[in-house]
Short mmCIF file of C-alpha atoms and ligand atoms in Angstrom, two decimals:
data_model
loop_
_atom_site.label_atom_id
_atom_site.label_comp_id
_atom_site.label_asym_id
_atom_site.label_seq_id
_atom_site.Cartn_x
_atom_site.Cartn_y
_atom_site.Cartn_z
CA UNK A 24 78.77 87.45 98.40
CA UNK A 25 79.10 90.89 99.99
CA UNK A 26 82.71 91.84 100.73
CA UNK A 27 83.74 94.25 103.49
CA UNK A 28 87.29 95.60 103.43
CA UNK A 29 89.52 96.84 106.23
CA UNK A 30 92.60 98.64 104.92
CA UNK A 31 95.05 101.10 106.47
CA UNK A 32 97.12 102.43 103.59
CA UNK A 33 97.46 102.01 99.82
CA UNK A 34 94.63 99.55 99.19
CA UNK A 35 96.06 97.96 96.05
CA UNK A 36 94.87 94.46 97.00
CA UNK A 37 91.41 95.84 97.70
CA UNK A 38 91.46 97.54 94.30
CA UNK A 39 92.44 94.30 92.53
CA UNK A 40 89.42 92.59 94.13
CA UNK A 41 87.07 95.49 93.33
CA UNK A 42 88.24 95.38 89.70
CA UNK A 43 87.59 91.62 89.51
CA UNK A 44 84.05 92.20 90.84
CA UNK A 45 83.41 94.99 88.34
CA UNK A 46 84.71 92.90 85.44
CA UNK A 47 82.58 89.91 86.42
CA UNK A 48 85.60 87.66 87.08
CA UNK A 49 84.52 87.39 90.73
CA UNK A 50 80.86 86.91 91.61
CA UNK A 51 80.85 89.26 94.59
CA UNK A 52 80.17 92.89 95.53
CA UNK A 53 82.22 95.26 97.66
CA UNK A 54 79.78 96.54 100.30
CA UNK A 55 81.86 98.68 102.67
CA UNK A 56 85.42 99.91 103.26
CA UNK A 57 86.65 100.76 106.76
CA UNK A 58 90.00 102.37 107.48
CA UNK A 59 91.72 103.43 110.69
CA UNK A 60 93.59 106.03 108.63
CA UNK A 61 91.54 109.02 107.49
CA UNK A 62 94.13 109.81 104.79
CA UNK A 63 94.47 106.31 103.40
CA UNK A 64 94.59 105.53 99.70
CA UNK A 65 92.02 102.83 100.46
CA UNK A 66 89.39 105.43 101.46
CA UNK A 67 90.15 107.49 98.35
CA UNK A 68 89.75 104.40 96.18
CA UNK A 69 86.44 103.55 97.87
CA UNK A 70 85.21 107.09 97.28
CA UNK A 71 86.22 106.92 93.60
CA UNK A 72 84.39 103.59 93.26
CA UNK A 73 81.24 104.82 95.01
CA UNK A 74 81.56 102.25 97.81
CA UNK A 75 80.36 103.27 101.31
CA UNK A 76 83.49 104.06 103.31
CA UNK A 77 84.25 105.06 106.88
CA UNK A 78 87.18 106.23 108.96
CA UNK A 79 86.90 104.45 112.31
CA UNK A 80 89.74 104.35 114.81
CA UNK A 81 90.70 105.21 118.38
CA UNK A 82 90.42 108.84 117.22
CA UNK A 83 86.73 108.51 116.35
CA UNK A 84 86.02 105.98 119.15
CA UNK A 85 88.52 106.22 122.07
CA UNK A 86 86.82 103.34 123.95
CA UNK A 87 87.95 100.05 122.31
CA UNK A 88 84.64 98.32 123.13
CA UNK A 89 82.64 101.11 121.48
CA UNK A 90 84.93 100.92 118.45
CA UNK A 91 84.43 97.16 118.24
CA UNK A 92 80.63 97.60 118.47
CA UNK A 93 80.73 100.27 115.79
CA UNK A 94 82.75 98.03 113.43
CA UNK A 95 80.21 95.25 113.96
CA UNK A 96 77.31 97.60 113.39
CA UNK A 97 78.79 98.84 110.09
CA UNK A 98 79.51 95.30 108.88
CA UNK A 99 75.97 94.20 109.69
CA UNK A 100 74.38 97.35 108.29
CA UNK A 101 76.08 96.70 104.94
CA UNK A 102 75.11 93.01 105.01
CA UNK A 103 78.66 91.66 105.03
CA UNK A 104 79.22 88.02 104.13
CA UNK A 105 83.01 88.00 104.09
CA UNK A 106 85.48 90.38 105.76
CA UNK A 107 88.76 91.04 103.97
CA UNK A 108 91.76 92.52 105.74
CA UNK A 109 93.84 94.06 102.97
CA UNK A 110 96.79 95.72 104.65
CA UNK A 111 94.94 96.48 107.90
CA UNK A 112 97.38 97.42 110.64
CA UNK A 113 95.09 96.92 113.64
CA UNK A 114 93.60 93.96 115.47
CA UNK A 115 89.85 93.47 115.28
CA UNK A 116 87.92 93.54 118.55
CA UNK A 117 86.42 90.45 120.26
CA UNK A 118 82.83 91.18 119.24
CA UNK A 119 83.73 91.53 115.55
CA UNK A 120 85.90 88.41 115.70
CA UNK A 121 83.12 86.40 117.34
CA UNK A 122 80.42 87.66 114.98
CA UNK A 123 82.42 86.92 111.83
CA UNK A 124 84.64 84.03 112.98
CA UNK A 125 85.61 81.84 110.05
CA UNK A 126 84.59 84.60 107.64
CA UNK A 127 87.54 86.99 108.05
CA UNK A 128 90.51 86.67 105.69
CA UNK A 129 93.93 88.33 105.80
CA UNK A 130 96.68 88.37 103.20
CA UNK A 131 100.32 88.20 104.27
CA UNK A 132 103.29 88.73 101.92
CA UNK A 133 105.27 85.61 102.92
CA UNK A 134 104.83 81.88 103.42
CA UNK A 135 103.43 81.73 106.96
CA UNK A 136 104.33 80.53 109.52
CA UNK A 137 107.65 81.97 108.34
CA UNK A 138 108.10 85.70 108.70
CA UNK A 139 104.82 86.54 110.40
CA UNK A 140 103.61 88.04 113.69
CA UNK A 141 103.74 91.44 115.30
CA UNK A 142 106.03 93.90 113.50
CA UNK A 143 106.25 91.72 110.38
CA UNK A 144 104.66 93.93 107.78
CA UNK A 145 105.67 95.78 104.64
CA UNK A 146 109.40 95.85 103.88
CA UNK A 147 110.23 94.17 107.24
CA UNK A 148 108.89 90.91 105.83
CA UNK A 149 110.97 91.03 102.66
CA UNK A 150 114.08 92.14 104.61
CA UNK A 151 113.66 89.07 106.82
CA UNK A 152 113.29 86.77 103.81
CA UNK A 153 116.50 88.13 102.24
CA UNK A 154 118.39 88.08 105.57
CA UNK A 155 117.40 84.43 106.09
CA UNK A 156 118.70 83.52 102.63
CA UNK A 157 115.37 81.93 101.68
CA UNK A 158 115.25 80.73 98.09
CA UNK A 159 111.49 81.21 97.91
CA UNK A 160 108.84 83.29 99.56
CA UNK A 161 105.21 83.82 98.70
CA UNK A 162 101.75 84.87 99.71
CA UNK A 163 99.50 83.45 102.42
CA UNK A 164 95.75 83.89 102.76
CA UNK A 165 94.55 82.86 106.20
CA UNK A 166 91.63 83.14 108.58
CA UNK A 167 91.93 85.83 111.22
CA UNK A 168 91.88 85.18 114.95
CA UNK A 169 93.07 87.08 118.02
CA UNK A 170 96.77 86.98 117.08
CA UNK A 171 98.59 88.52 114.14
CA UNK A 172 99.15 86.11 111.23
CA UNK A 173 98.26 82.96 113.20
CA UNK A 174 94.83 81.79 111.97
CA UNK A 175 94.27 78.72 109.79
CA UNK A 176 95.96 78.91 106.40
CA UNK A 177 93.49 78.83 103.50
CA UNK A 178 95.82 79.11 100.50
CA UNK A 179 99.45 79.84 99.63
CA UNK A 180 101.26 80.82 96.45
CA UNK A 181 105.02 80.51 96.01
CA UNK A 182 107.27 83.25 94.65
CA UNK A 183 110.95 82.69 93.81
CA UNK A 184 113.66 84.79 95.49
CA UNK A 185 116.35 85.76 92.97
CA UNK A 186 119.99 86.22 93.89
CA UNK A 187 119.86 89.75 92.57
CA UNK A 188 116.75 90.69 94.57
CA UNK A 189 116.59 93.79 96.71
CA UNK A 190 113.74 94.45 99.14
CA UNK A 191 112.07 96.57 96.46
CA UNK A 192 112.29 94.05 93.61
CA UNK A 193 111.13 91.23 95.87
CA UNK A 194 108.27 93.33 97.28
CA UNK A 195 107.10 94.17 93.75
CA UNK A 196 107.14 90.50 92.65
CA UNK A 197 105.23 89.40 95.76
CA UNK A 198 102.66 92.20 95.44
CA UNK A 199 101.92 91.26 91.84
CA UNK A 200 101.28 87.69 93.01
CA UNK A 201 99.09 88.96 95.87
CA UNK A 202 96.77 90.80 93.50
CA UNK A 203 96.31 87.78 91.24
CA UNK A 204 96.19 85.16 93.99
CA UNK A 205 93.77 86.96 96.30
CA UNK A 206 91.26 87.22 93.44
CA UNK A 207 91.81 83.56 92.42
CA UNK A 208 91.25 82.41 96.00
CA UNK A 209 88.07 84.46 96.36
CA UNK A 210 86.78 83.05 93.07
CA UNK A 211 87.26 79.54 94.49
CA UNK A 212 85.44 80.51 97.69
CA UNK A 213 82.58 82.13 95.73
CA UNK A 214 82.29 79.01 93.56
CA UNK A 215 82.19 76.75 96.63
CA UNK A 216 85.43 75.01 95.62
CA UNK A 217 87.23 76.20 98.74
CA UNK A 218 85.59 75.91 102.16
CA UNK A 219 86.43 78.32 104.93
C1 GRF B 12 100.18 93.70 101.34
O1 GRF B 12 101.52 93.38 101.08
C2 GRF B 12 99.55 92.65 102.23
O2 GRF B 12 100.09 91.38 102.09
C3 GRF B 12 99.86 93.17 103.61
O3 GRF B 12 99.79 94.57 103.50
C4 GRF B 12 100.06 94.97 102.16
C5 GRF B 12 98.93 95.81 101.72
O4 GRF B 12 99.15 96.42 100.48
N1 GRF B 12 98.97 92.60 104.59
P1 GRF B 12 97.97 97.19 99.77
O5 GRF B 12 97.44 98.22 100.76
O6 GRF B 12 96.93 96.17 99.42
O7 GRF B 12 98.54 97.85 98.57
#
């Protein structure tokens, strides 16, 4: 199972998955990393791991259709089986979505459909959870379609919200769960126990 990653910033979820592949816990191989951010931690991690990596964005390809075609070309060139959005802050184009429909996963740091959609990323999500007084939050892994955070839910893990939580403590607890749960979910997919 060849895994392609799209990531915009830190890339810690991507790293957790790469580590699981390297340690043989996940029967899969990272094949390519694409980032819209030339200075992203994700690209540095890919470089350190010796994984082919590319900066592709409206800066490198101002025409959205050309960018979409280029993304598709890179995914195909590296023989991608599954596309993983790991903190990717852009929408994929129609050609990429059509070519890999049902094979693109995103991770969201809350229990969708709560606290999702445009603008709900990073600390905004955890702020919303605390403001709503939710007693639990979690992690959602879902298929990607044309809209942010809307595709079919594949798996969810619950995370308690403590009365003493701040955005930072809650974010740290959710992120720890993300790293573990993303790998666990991919293991189930690789073993054929979870159908996409
Ligand atoms: C994660 O919280 C993920 O749920 C969200 O973006 C964040 C990415 O973090 N989609 P990282 O880049 O994997 O460290």
